Coordinates of C-alpha atoms and ligand atoms in Angstrom, one line a residue:
M26 CA -2.7 -49.5 -25.4
T27 CA -1.7 -46.7 -23.2
T28 CA -2.8 -46.1 -19.7
A29 CA -3.0 -42.8 -18.0
P30 CA 0.0 -42.1 -15.8
T31 CA -0.8 -42.8 -12.2
V32 CA -1.0 -39.6 -10.3
P33 CA 0.6 -40.0 -6.9
A34 CA -1.7 -39.1 -4.0
S35 CA -1.0 -35.6 -2.9
T36 CA 1.8 -35.6 -0.3
E37 CA 1.4 -31.9 0.5
P38 CA 1.3 -31.7 4.3
P39 CA -1.7 -29.9 5.7
H40 CA -1.5 -26.1 6.1
P41 CA -1.6 -25.0 9.8
V42 CA -4.9 -23.5 10.9
Q43 CA -6.4 -22.5 14.2
S44 CA -10.0 -21.5 14.6
W45 CA -12.5 -20.7 17.3
P46 CA -16.2 -21.2 16.8
D47 CA -17.8 -18.2 15.2
A48 CA -19.6 -17.0 18.3
F49 CA -16.4 -17.0 20.3
A50 CA -14.4 -15.3 17.5
A51 CA -17.1 -12.6 17.2
R52 CA -17.0 -12.1 21.0
Y53 CA -13.2 -11.7 21.1
R54 CA -13.3 -9.2 18.2
A55 CA -16.1 -7.2 19.8
A56 CA -14.2 -7.1 23.1
G57 CA -11.2 -5.6 21.2
H58 CA -9.0 -8.5 22.0
W59 CA -8.5 -9.4 18.4
R60 CA -7.8 -6.4 16.2
G61 CA -6.6 -7.8 12.9
E62 CA -3.1 -6.7 13.7
T63 CA -0.2 -8.6 12.2
F64 CA 3.5 -8.9 13.2
G65 CA 4.8 -7.5 10.0
A66 CA 2.5 -4.5 10.2
W67 CA 3.2 -3.5 13.8
L68 CA 6.9 -3.8 13.4
R69 CA 6.7 -1.4 10.3
E70 CA 4.5 0.9 12.3
R71 CA 7.0 1.0 15.2
A72 CA 9.9 1.6 12.8
E73 CA 8.1 4.5 11.3
T74 CA 7.2 6.1 14.6
H75 CA 10.6 5.8 16.3
P76 CA 13.1 4.6 13.7
D77 CA 16.2 5.5 15.7
R78 CA 15.2 4.0 19.0
L79 CA 17.3 0.9 20.0
A80 CA 15.3 -2.3 19.5
V81 CA 17.7 -5.2 19.8
I82 CA 21.1 -5.6 21.5
G83 CA 23.2 -8.7 21.5
G84 CA 26.9 -9.6 21.0
D85 CA 28.4 -6.6 19.4
Q86 CA 25.2 -5.7 17.5
R87 CA 22.9 -2.8 18.4
W88 CA 20.0 -2.4 16.0
T89 CA 17.4 0.4 15.9
Y90 CA 13.8 -0.2 15.1
A91 CA 14.5 1.0 11.5
E92 CA 17.4 -1.5 11.2
L93 CA 15.4 -4.4 12.6
D94 CA 12.6 -3.5 10.2
Q95 CA 15.0 -3.4 7.2
R96 CA 16.6 -6.7 8.2
A97 CA 13.2 -8.3 8.4
S98 CA 12.3 -7.0 5.0
A99 CA 15.6 -8.2 3.5
L100 CA 15.2 -11.7 5.0
A101 CA 11.6 -11.8 3.8
A102 CA 12.7 -11.0 0.3
G103 CA 15.6 -13.4 0.5
F104 CA 13.5 -16.3 1.7
L105 CA 10.9 -15.8 -1.0
N106 CA 13.5 -15.3 -3.8
A107 CA 15.0 -18.6 -2.8
G108 CA 11.7 -20.3 -3.7
L109 CA 9.8 -20.4 -0.4
R110 CA 6.1 -19.7 -0.8
Q111 CA 3.7 -17.9 1.6
G112 CA 2.5 -20.4 4.2
D113 CA 5.6 -22.6 4.0
R114 CA 7.0 -23.7 7.4
V115 CA 10.5 -22.9 8.4
L116 CA 12.3 -24.5 11.3
V117 CA 14.1 -21.9 13.4
H118 CA 16.9 -23.3 15.6
M119 CA 18.9 -20.5 17.1
P120 CA 20.2 -19.4 20.5
N121 CA 19.7 -15.9 21.8
M122 CA 21.2 -13.7 19.1
P123 CA 19.8 -10.7 17.2
D124 CA 19.5 -12.8 14.0
F125 CA 16.9 -14.9 15.8
I126 CA 14.6 -11.8 16.1
A127 CA 15.3 -10.7 12.5
V128 CA 14.5 -14.2 11.2
A129 CA 11.3 -14.4 13.1
M130 CA 10.2 -11.0 11.9
G131 CA 11.4 -11.7 8.4
L132 CA 9.3 -14.9 8.3
F133 CA 6.3 -13.1 9.6
R134 CA 6.7 -10.4 7.0
A135 CA 6.9 -12.9 4.2
G136 CA 3.8 -14.8 5.5
L137 CA 6.1 -17.8 6.2
I138 CA 5.5 -19.8 9.3
P139 CA 8.3 -20.2 11.8
V140 CA 8.5 -23.5 13.8
Y141 CA 10.5 -22.8 17.0
A142 CA 12.9 -25.4 18.3
L143 CA 15.0 -25.0 21.5
P144 CA 18.8 -24.8 21.1
A145 CA 19.0 -28.0 23.2
H146 CA 17.0 -30.0 20.7
R147 CA 18.9 -32.5 18.5
I148 CA 18.2 -34.4 15.3
T149 CA 15.5 -36.7 16.8
E150 CA 13.4 -33.7 17.9
I151 CA 14.2 -31.6 14.8
G152 CA 13.3 -34.5 12.5
H153 CA 10.0 -34.9 14.4
F154 CA 9.2 -31.1 14.0
A155 CA 10.2 -31.2 10.3
R156 CA 8.0 -34.1 9.6
G157 CA 5.1 -32.9 11.7
S158 CA 5.1 -29.4 10.2
G159 CA 6.1 -30.3 6.7
A160 CA 8.9 -27.7 6.9
R161 CA 10.7 -26.7 3.7
A162 CA 13.6 -24.8 5.3
Y163 CA 15.8 -24.9 8.4
V164 CA 17.6 -21.8 9.8
A165 CA 20.2 -22.4 12.4
A166 CA 23.1 -20.9 14.2
A167 CA 26.4 -22.3 13.0
A168 CA 27.4 -23.5 16.5
H169 CA 26.4 -22.9 20.0
A170 CA 27.5 -24.2 23.4
G171 CA 29.9 -26.6 21.7
F172 CA 27.4 -28.1 19.3
D173 CA 27.7 -27.9 15.5
Y174 CA 24.3 -27.3 14.0
T175 CA 25.6 -27.6 10.4
M176 CA 26.1 -31.3 11.1
L177 CA 22.5 -31.5 12.2
A178 CA 21.4 -29.7 9.1
R179 CA 23.1 -32.3 6.9
A180 CA 21.5 -35.2 8.8
L181 CA 18.1 -33.4 8.6
Q182 CA 18.3 -33.0 4.8
E183 CA 19.3 -36.6 4.4
H184 CA 16.3 -37.8 6.4
Q185 CA 13.8 -35.2 5.4
P186 CA 14.4 -34.3 1.7
R187 CA 11.4 -31.9 1.9
V188 CA 13.7 -29.5 3.8
E189 CA 15.2 -28.1 0.7
H190 CA 16.7 -24.9 2.1
V191 CA 19.2 -24.3 4.9
W192 CA 20.5 -21.0 6.1
I193 CA 23.2 -20.7 8.7
A194 CA 23.7 -17.7 11.0
E195 CA 27.2 -16.9 12.1
P196 CA 27.3 -15.5 15.6
D197 CA 28.7 -11.9 15.5
A198 CA 29.2 -12.0 11.7
P199 CA 29.8 -8.4 10.7
S200 CA 26.5 -7.0 9.7
G201 CA 25.7 -7.0 6.0
A202 CA 28.8 -9.0 5.2
S203 CA 29.4 -12.7 5.1
A204 CA 31.8 -14.1 7.7
G205 CA 35.5 -13.9 7.0
S206 CA 36.8 -17.4 6.5
A207 CA 35.1 -19.8 4.2
P208 CA 32.7 -22.1 6.0
A209 CA 33.4 -25.8 6.2
D210 CA 29.8 -26.6 5.2
P211 CA 28.0 -26.1 1.9
F212 CA 25.1 -24.0 3.3
P213 CA 24.3 -20.4 2.4
R214 CA 24.8 -17.8 5.1
L215 CA 21.9 -15.8 6.5
A216 CA 24.1 -12.7 6.4
A217 CA 24.1 -12.9 2.6
L218 CA 20.4 -12.3 2.6
Y219 CA 20.7 -9.0 4.4
D220 CA 22.4 -7.6 1.3
M221 CA 19.2 -8.1 -0.7
G222 CA 17.4 -4.8 -0.4
A223 CA 14.2 -5.8 -2.3
A224 CA 11.0 -4.1 -1.2
V225 CA 8.4 -6.3 0.3
P226 CA 5.0 -5.3 1.8
A227 CA 5.0 -4.7 5.5
S228 CA 2.6 -7.7 5.9
V229 CA 0.8 -10.2 3.6
S230 CA -1.1 -11.9 6.5
R231 CA -4.5 -11.5 8.1
G232 CA -5.0 -11.4 11.8
S233 CA -6.7 -14.8 11.8
D234 CA -3.8 -16.5 10.0
V235 CA -1.5 -18.9 11.8
A236 CA 1.7 -16.9 12.5
F237 CA 3.9 -19.6 13.8
L238 CA 4.0 -23.1 15.3
Q239 CA 5.2 -23.4 18.9
I240 CA 6.1 -26.7 20.5
S241 CA 4.3 -28.2 23.4
G242 CA 5.9 -29.3 26.6
G243 CA 5.2 -32.8 25.5
S244 CA 3.3 -34.4 28.3
T245 CA 2.7 -37.7 26.4
G246 CA 5.1 -38.9 23.8
L247 CA 6.8 -36.4 21.5
S248 CA 6.0 -32.7 21.4
K249 CA 3.0 -31.5 19.6
L250 CA 2.9 -28.4 17.3
I251 CA 0.8 -25.5 18.5
P252 CA -0.6 -23.1 15.8
R253 CA -0.9 -19.6 17.1
T254 CA -2.6 -16.8 15.2
H255 CA -1.5 -13.2 14.8
D256 CA -4.7 -12.1 16.5
D257 CA -4.5 -14.3 19.5
Y258 CA -0.7 -14.0 20.2
I259 CA -0.6 -10.2 19.6
Y260 CA -3.5 -9.9 22.2
T261 CA -1.2 -11.6 24.8
L262 CA 1.7 -9.3 23.9
R263 CA -0.4 -6.2 24.3
E264 CA -2.0 -7.3 27.6
S265 CA 1.2 -8.8 29.0
A266 CA 3.1 -5.6 28.3
R267 CA 0.4 -3.6 30.1
I268 CA 0.2 -6.0 33.1
C269 CA 4.0 -5.9 33.4
G270 CA 4.1 -2.2 33.0
L271 CA 6.3 -2.2 29.9
D272 CA 6.6 1.0 27.9
A273 CA 9.2 2.6 25.6
D274 CA 11.6 2.8 28.6
A275 CA 11.5 -1.0 29.3
V276 CA 14.8 -2.9 28.8
F277 CA 14.1 -6.6 28.7
L278 CA 16.9 -9.1 29.2
G279 CA 16.4 -12.4 27.3
A280 CA 18.3 -14.8 29.6
L281 CA 16.3 -18.0 29.0
P282 CA 16.3 -19.3 25.4
I283 CA 14.0 -16.9 23.6
A284 CA 12.5 -19.7 21.5
H285 CA 10.5 -20.6 24.6
N286 CA 7.1 -19.1 24.9
F287 CA 7.8 -17.5 28.3
P288 CA 10.7 -15.2 27.3
M289 CA 9.1 -14.9 23.8
S290 CA 5.8 -13.4 24.8
S291 CA 5.1 -13.2 28.5
P292 CA 5.8 -10.3 27.7
G293 CA 9.2 -11.4 26.6
F294 CA 11.1 -10.0 23.7
L295 CA 8.0 -9.7 21.5
G296 CA 6.0 -7.9 24.2
T297 CA 8.9 -5.5 24.7
L298 CA 9.2 -4.7 21.0
Y299 CA 5.4 -4.3 20.8
A300 CA 5.6 -1.8 23.6
G301 CA 8.5 0.1 21.9
G302 CA 11.1 -1.0 24.5
R303 CA 14.6 -2.5 24.1
V304 CA 15.6 -6.1 24.0
V305 CA 19.0 -7.2 25.3
L306 CA 20.0 -10.8 24.5
A307 CA 22.2 -12.8 26.9
P308 CA 24.1 -15.6 25.2
S309 CA 23.8 -17.7 28.3
P310 CA 21.6 -17.4 31.4
D311 CA 24.5 -17.7 33.9
P312 CA 24.4 -15.0 36.5
E313 CA 27.8 -13.4 35.8
S314 CA 27.2 -12.6 32.2
C315 CA 23.6 -11.6 32.9
F316 CA 24.6 -9.2 35.7
A317 CA 27.2 -7.6 33.5
L318 CA 24.5 -6.9 30.9
V319 CA 22.0 -5.7 33.5
E320 CA 24.6 -3.2 34.7
R321 CA 25.7 -2.1 31.2
E322 CA 22.3 -1.8 29.5
R323 CA 20.3 -0.8 32.6
V324 CA 17.9 -3.7 32.3
T325 CA 14.5 -3.2 33.9
V326 CA 12.9 -6.7 33.6
T327 CA 13.8 -10.3 32.9
S328 CA 12.2 -13.7 33.1
L329 CA 13.8 -16.7 34.9
V330 CA 12.9 -20.3 35.8
P331 CA 13.1 -21.1 39.6
P332 CA 16.6 -22.8 39.5
L333 CA 18.0 -19.8 37.7
L334 CA 16.5 -17.4 40.2
L335 CA 18.2 -19.4 42.9
Q336 CA 21.6 -18.9 41.3
W337 CA 20.8 -15.2 40.8
L338 CA 19.9 -14.8 44.5
D339 CA 23.1 -16.6 45.5
R340 CA 25.5 -14.7 43.4
A341 CA 23.9 -11.2 43.3
P342 CA 25.2 -9.9 46.7
A343 CA 28.9 -10.6 46.0
S344 CA 28.8 -9.8 42.3
G345 CA 29.8 -6.2 42.7
R346 CA 27.4 -5.3 39.9
D347 CA 24.9 -2.5 40.0
L348 CA 21.5 -4.2 39.6
G349 CA 19.6 -1.1 40.6
S350 CA 17.8 -0.7 37.3
L351 CA 15.9 -4.0 37.7
R352 CA 12.2 -3.3 38.4
A353 CA 10.6 -6.7 38.0
I354 CA 11.9 -10.3 38.0
Q355 CA 9.5 -12.7 36.4
V356 CA 9.6 -16.3 37.5
G357 CA 7.7 -19.1 35.8
G358 CA 7.9 -22.4 33.9
A359 CA 7.9 -24.4 37.1
K360 CA 6.7 -24.0 40.7
L361 CA 8.5 -21.4 42.8
S362 CA 8.6 -22.1 46.5
A363 CA 7.4 -19.4 48.8
E364 CA 10.8 -19.6 50.7
I365 CA 12.7 -18.5 47.6
A366 CA 10.0 -16.1 46.5
R367 CA 10.4 -14.2 49.7
R368 CA 14.1 -13.5 49.0
V369 CA 13.6 -11.7 45.7
R370 CA 12.9 -8.1 46.8
P371 CA 15.5 -8.0 49.7
T372 CA 18.2 -9.5 47.5
L373 CA 17.6 -8.2 44.0
G374 CA 15.7 -5.0 44.9
A375 CA 13.0 -5.8 42.3
T376 CA 9.3 -6.9 42.5
L377 CA 8.8 -10.6 41.9
Q378 CA 6.2 -11.5 39.3
Q379 CA 5.1 -15.1 39.2
V380 CA 4.1 -16.4 35.8
F381 CA 2.2 -19.6 35.2
G382 CA 1.7 -20.2 31.5
M383 CA 1.7 -22.7 28.8
A384 CA 2.6 -22.6 25.1
E385 CA -1.0 -23.7 24.3
G386 CA -2.3 -20.4 25.6
L387 CA -3.4 -19.5 29.1
V388 CA -0.9 -17.2 31.0
N389 CA -1.4 -16.1 34.6
Y390 CA 0.5 -13.3 36.3
T391 CA 0.7 -11.9 39.8
R392 CA 0.2 -8.2 39.3
L393 CA 3.1 -5.8 40.3
D394 CA 1.0 -4.0 42.9
D395 CA -0.5 -7.2 44.4
P396 CA 0.0 -7.7 48.2
D397 CA 3.0 -9.7 49.1
E398 CA 0.8 -12.6 50.2
L399 CA -0.4 -13.2 46.7
I400 CA 2.9 -12.5 45.0
I401 CA 4.7 -15.0 47.2
H402 CA 2.1 -17.7 47.5
T403 CA 0.3 -17.8 44.2
Q404 CA 1.1 -18.2 40.5
G405 CA -1.2 -15.3 39.5
R406 CA -4.5 -14.9 37.7
P407 CA -5.3 -15.0 34.0
I408 CA -4.5 -12.3 31.5
S409 CA -8.0 -11.9 30.2
P410 CA -11.5 -11.4 31.6
D411 CA -12.5 -13.9 28.8
D412 CA -10.2 -16.6 30.0
E413 CA -12.5 -19.3 31.3
I414 CA -11.2 -21.6 34.0
L415 CA -12.6 -24.9 35.2
I416 CA -11.2 -26.8 38.2
L417 CA -12.6 -30.3 38.1
D418 CA -12.4 -33.5 40.2
D419 CA -11.4 -36.9 38.8
E420 CA -15.0 -37.5 37.7
G421 CA -15.2 -34.2 35.9
R422 CA -17.3 -32.3 38.4
P423 CA -16.4 -28.8 39.6
V424 CA -14.5 -29.0 42.9
E425 CA -15.7 -27.0 46.0
P426 CA -14.3 -23.5 46.1
G427 CA -10.7 -23.6 47.3
Q428 CA -10.2 -27.3 46.6
A429 CA -7.6 -28.6 44.3
G430 CA -8.5 -30.1 40.9
H431 CA -7.7 -30.5 37.3
L432 CA -7.3 -27.2 35.4
L433 CA -9.2 -26.8 32.1
T434 CA -9.3 -23.6 30.2
R435 CA -10.5 -21.9 27.0
G436 CA -10.3 -18.3 25.9
P437 CA -9.2 -15.8 23.4
Y438 CA -5.6 -17.0 23.1
T439 CA -5.8 -20.7 24.1
I440 CA -5.7 -23.0 21.2
R441 CA -8.6 -25.3 20.2
A442 CA -6.5 -27.9 18.5
Y443 CA -2.9 -29.0 17.9
H444 CA -1.6 -29.1 14.4
D445 CA -2.6 -32.2 12.4
N446 CA -2.9 -34.5 15.4
P447 CA -6.4 -35.9 15.8
S448 CA -5.5 -38.4 18.6
A449 CA -3.8 -35.8 20.7
N450 CA -6.7 -33.4 20.1
A451 CA -9.2 -36.0 21.3
R452 CA -7.3 -36.4 24.5
A453 CA -6.3 -32.8 25.2
F454 CA -9.6 -31.0 24.4
T455 CA -13.1 -31.4 25.6
D456 CA -16.1 -31.4 23.2
D457 CA -16.8 -27.8 24.2
G458 CA -13.3 -26.6 23.4
Y459 CA -11.6 -26.6 26.8
Y460 CA -7.9 -27.4 26.9
R461 CA -7.0 -30.0 29.5
T462 CA -3.8 -28.5 30.9
G463 CA -2.7 -31.5 32.9
D464 CA -2.1 -29.2 35.9
V465 CA -3.6 -29.6 39.3
V466 CA -4.5 -26.2 40.8
R467 CA -6.6 -24.6 43.5
M468 CA -8.1 -21.1 43.3
T469 CA -7.8 -18.7 46.2
P470 CA -10.7 -16.5 47.2
E471 CA -9.1 -13.6 45.3
G472 CA -9.3 -15.7 42.1
Y473 CA -5.6 -16.5 41.9
L474 CA -4.3 -19.9 41.0
E475 CA -1.9 -22.0 43.1
V476 CA -0.3 -24.8 41.2
Q477 CA -0.2 -28.0 43.2
G478 CA 1.4 -30.3 40.6
R479 CA 0.8 -32.3 37.5
A480 CA -1.7 -35.0 36.9
G481 CA 0.2 -36.4 34.0
D482 CA 3.5 -38.2 33.7
H483 CA 5.9 -35.6 32.7
I484 CA 8.9 -34.3 34.5
N485 CA 9.3 -30.6 34.9
R486 CA 13.1 -30.3 35.1
A487 CA 13.9 -26.7 35.8
G488 CA 11.1 -25.6 33.5
E489 CA 12.1 -28.0 30.7
K490 CA 9.3 -30.5 30.2
I491 CA 10.2 -34.2 29.7
S492 CA 7.7 -36.8 28.6
A493 CA 8.3 -40.1 30.6
E494 CA 6.9 -42.1 27.7
E495 CA 9.4 -40.6 25.2
I496 CA 12.4 -41.5 27.3
E497 CA 11.1 -44.9 28.1
D498 CA 10.9 -45.5 24.4
H499 CA 14.5 -44.6 24.0
L500 CA 15.6 -46.8 26.8
L501 CA 13.5 -49.7 25.4
S502 CA 15.5 -49.5 22.1
H503 CA 18.6 -50.7 24.0
P504 CA 19.3 -54.4 23.5
R505 CA 19.8 -55.0 27.2
V506 CA 16.8 -53.2 28.4
F507 CA 13.7 -55.4 29.1
D508 CA 11.5 -52.7 30.4
A509 CA 11.8 -49.2 31.7
A510 CA 9.7 -46.6 33.6
V511 CA 10.8 -43.0 34.0
V512 CA 9.5 -41.0 37.0
S513 CA 10.1 -37.6 38.5
V514 CA 11.8 -37.1 41.8
P515 CA 11.7 -34.0 43.8
D516 CA 15.0 -32.1 43.6
E517 CA 16.0 -29.2 45.8
F518 CA 17.7 -27.3 43.0
L519 CA 15.9 -28.4 39.8
G520 CA 12.5 -28.7 41.3
E521 CA 12.2 -32.2 39.7
R522 CA 14.8 -34.5 38.2
S523 CA 14.3 -37.7 36.3
C524 CA 14.9 -41.2 37.5
A525 CA 14.7 -44.2 35.1
F526 CA 13.8 -47.7 36.6
V527 CA 15.2 -50.3 34.3
I528 CA 14.7 -54.1 34.2
P529 CA 17.8 -55.4 32.4
K530 CA 17.6 -58.1 29.8
G531 CA 20.5 -60.5 30.7
A532 CA 23.6 -58.7 32.0
R533 CA 23.0 -55.3 33.5
P534 CA 24.3 -52.5 31.3
R535 CA 26.1 -49.7 33.1
P536 CA 24.1 -46.5 33.8
A537 CA 26.7 -44.5 31.9
E538 CA 26.3 -46.7 28.9
L539 CA 22.5 -46.3 28.9
K540 CA 23.0 -42.5 29.1
R541 CA 25.4 -42.6 26.2
W542 CA 23.0 -44.7 24.2
I543 CA 20.2 -42.2 24.7
R544 CA 22.4 -39.2 23.9
A545 CA 23.5 -41.0 20.7
R546 CA 19.9 -41.2 19.6
G547 CA 20.1 -37.4 19.1
I548 CA 17.8 -35.9 21.8
A549 CA 18.1 -32.9 24.0
D550 CA 20.6 -33.3 26.9
F551 CA 18.1 -32.3 29.5
K552 CA 16.0 -35.4 28.7
I553 CA 18.8 -37.8 29.7
P554 CA 17.8 -39.5 33.0
D555 CA 19.6 -37.9 35.9
Q556 CA 19.5 -41.2 37.7
I557 CA 19.2 -44.9 36.6
L558 CA 18.1 -47.6 39.0
F559 CA 18.0 -51.3 38.1
V560 CA 15.2 -53.5 39.4
D561 CA 14.3 -57.2 38.8
A562 CA 10.6 -56.6 38.3
F563 CA 8.2 -53.7 38.5
A564 CA 5.4 -55.0 40.5
S565 CA 4.2 -58.3 41.8
T566 CA 1.8 -60.6 40.0
A567 CA -0.6 -57.9 38.9
A568 CA 2.1 -56.2 36.9
L569 CA 0.4 -56.8 33.6
K570 CA -2.8 -55.2 34.7
V571 CA -1.1 -52.1 36.1
S572 CA -1.2 -49.0 33.8
R573 CA 2.0 -47.2 33.1
K574 CA 0.7 -44.3 35.1
T575 CA 0.1 -46.4 38.2
L576 CA 3.4 -48.1 37.7
R577 CA 5.3 -44.9 37.6
A578 CA 3.4 -43.7 40.7
Q579 CA 4.3 -46.9 42.6
L580 CA 8.0 -46.7 41.6
R581 CA 8.2 -43.1 42.6
A582 CA 6.6 -43.8 46.0
R583 CA 9.0 -46.7 46.5
L584 CA 12.0 -44.6 45.7
L585 CA 10.9 -41.8 48.1
E586 CA 10.3 -44.4 50.8
Q587 CA 13.6 -46.1 50.4
E588 CA 15.6 -42.9 49.9
P589 CA 13.8 -40.3 51.9
Q590 CA 16.8 -38.1 51.2
A591 CA 16.1 -38.5 47.5
G592 CA 14.3 -35.2 47.5
A593 CA 17.4 -33.4 48.9
T594 CA 20.2 -34.7 46.7
H595 CA 21.3 -33.6 43.3
Ligands
OOB629 C1 5.7 -22.5 30.1 O1 5.2 -23.2 29.0 P1 5.4 -24.7 28.7 O2 4.4 -25.0 27.6 O3 6.8 -25.0 28.5 O4 4.9 -25.5 29.9 C2 3.6 -25.4 30.5 C3 3.6 -26.1 31.8 C4 2.3 -25.8 32.6 O5 1.2 -26.6 32.2 C5 2.8 -26.2 34.0 O6 2.8 -27.6 34.2 C6 4.2 -25.7 34.0 O7 4.6 -25.7 32.7 N1 4.3 -24.4 34.6 C7 4.3 -24.1 35.9 C8 4.5 -22.7 36.0 N2 4.6 -22.2 34.7 C9 4.5 -23.2 33.9 N3 4.1 -24.8 37.0 C10 4.2 -24.2 38.2 N4 4.3 -22.9 38.4 C11 4.5 -22.0 37.3 N5 4.7 -20.7 37.5 O8 6.3 -23.1 31.0 C12 5.3 -21.0 30.2 C13 4.7 -20.4 29.1 C14 4.4 -19.1 29.2 C15 4.7 -18.4 30.4 C16 5.3 -19.0 31.4 C17 5.6 -20.3 31.4

């Protein structure tokens, strides 16, 4: 007797979607926010209107709009020829290099979905994104800042066999040719795809399709994946470019890693290209290399996090560089102090623009012509008249005007759900679709937001978000750690740094050993605790009844009490 072969349950991971209730979608379309534009189509349109205008500059590459468009098409064809299918997810793990932009545009054109990782991410994070997104391919730079990404690619394929394809970009490889010496790894080179001239349509997507997955700052546990649609994201590009005064003469310097939502789209490199301007990519954000690029390329605008701004302010006067082309310096990602904000115009000769945004959506800007008072003291107001803002007390009631409370928001470019994550969605979104940002803010009489801090337990280290829980889990994996709690400590330079309280199990390990241990687990360097303190116990008798959140708050208070100077040391 024969039995029918058992069909394994489908293991196809879910396709990313993002949808707003019909009435909202209709409203956003009627208002002209969502226009059915797609990335692939607008790039082609720009390339046809001004083919010879410079679009992207980085390393020794200078690409016009026509060249960028051709490269996007060649990559789109190459990815599809290799066997990827429309809707497949592709991890993009690259520093600031022109290939990054060609890859993003090529994936859009092919209807493939980029998943953006930061250059600092390591195998643990990349594995998590690969699993969560069901990625079938990984595109990385060969090496950057002393790290070999081809090793990571090998480890990734070993652990995630679904990642069938890897392409490696060589920095400064001569265009259209593969790099000179034979690579030490088995992976195909991205540059080889540029040689395939196959014709592909400008776009195969609809405006309502998910264009890419961005990663969340990760306030609890590991980062979540954020599906953004062509319609919603292009709306932010169009409006951000307008609010920031970008046009065809704009020259944007990508100093922060452009995989991050801020330099990507607020207005970032995508907003600049959308406006027909020019993008200059800095390989590193350090002031000297950036100042040289500002002078050489006549940069008009850039985006920085507060600690980087501090370095720029310190080094600009003695740099001997002509920074006179700079019109606006955008600062965001973490709270900027008024003291520092005040120094921007006198020192850099440019208007400060504060930017308070999140990869989930909502972005606020101070406007370039706002009075100094608002530019220096607030984090701006929303992009859209249809951004809805709630500021609620702990019980969920609206606060009195001018009082601080929890910021919730919904609108034409704020997501309604994370990708494939019901438990996170239940926590992060209200029944009527508001996103709980986790930020505590107050609103000024002019309708501008002032960020007071975070309600949740994450550390905002120079704009890089670190989840306390994620690092505690890494510490707990060490055989000599009984318990651990990670808290944020104010830091003059970083804004916040991380401190891990550890209860040892038996003999106390050395802090350096614990740091090595965590690093060896393959996570981004910025997540390694800046400081490790050993304690015998966390709290007195009630310890078991204390929530992690309360515990972290107690430890933090204890630290600041014992070391009042903690806020002033590095
Ligand atoms: C940006 O995006 P994410 O997703 O890395 O982090 C979002 C969080 C916010 O919820 C807030 O806690 C913090 O970063 N944040 C700020 C801030 N800008 C962001 N806190 C105080 N002041 C600011 N100006 O960081 C991001 C995305 C788009 C544009 C700008 C920043």
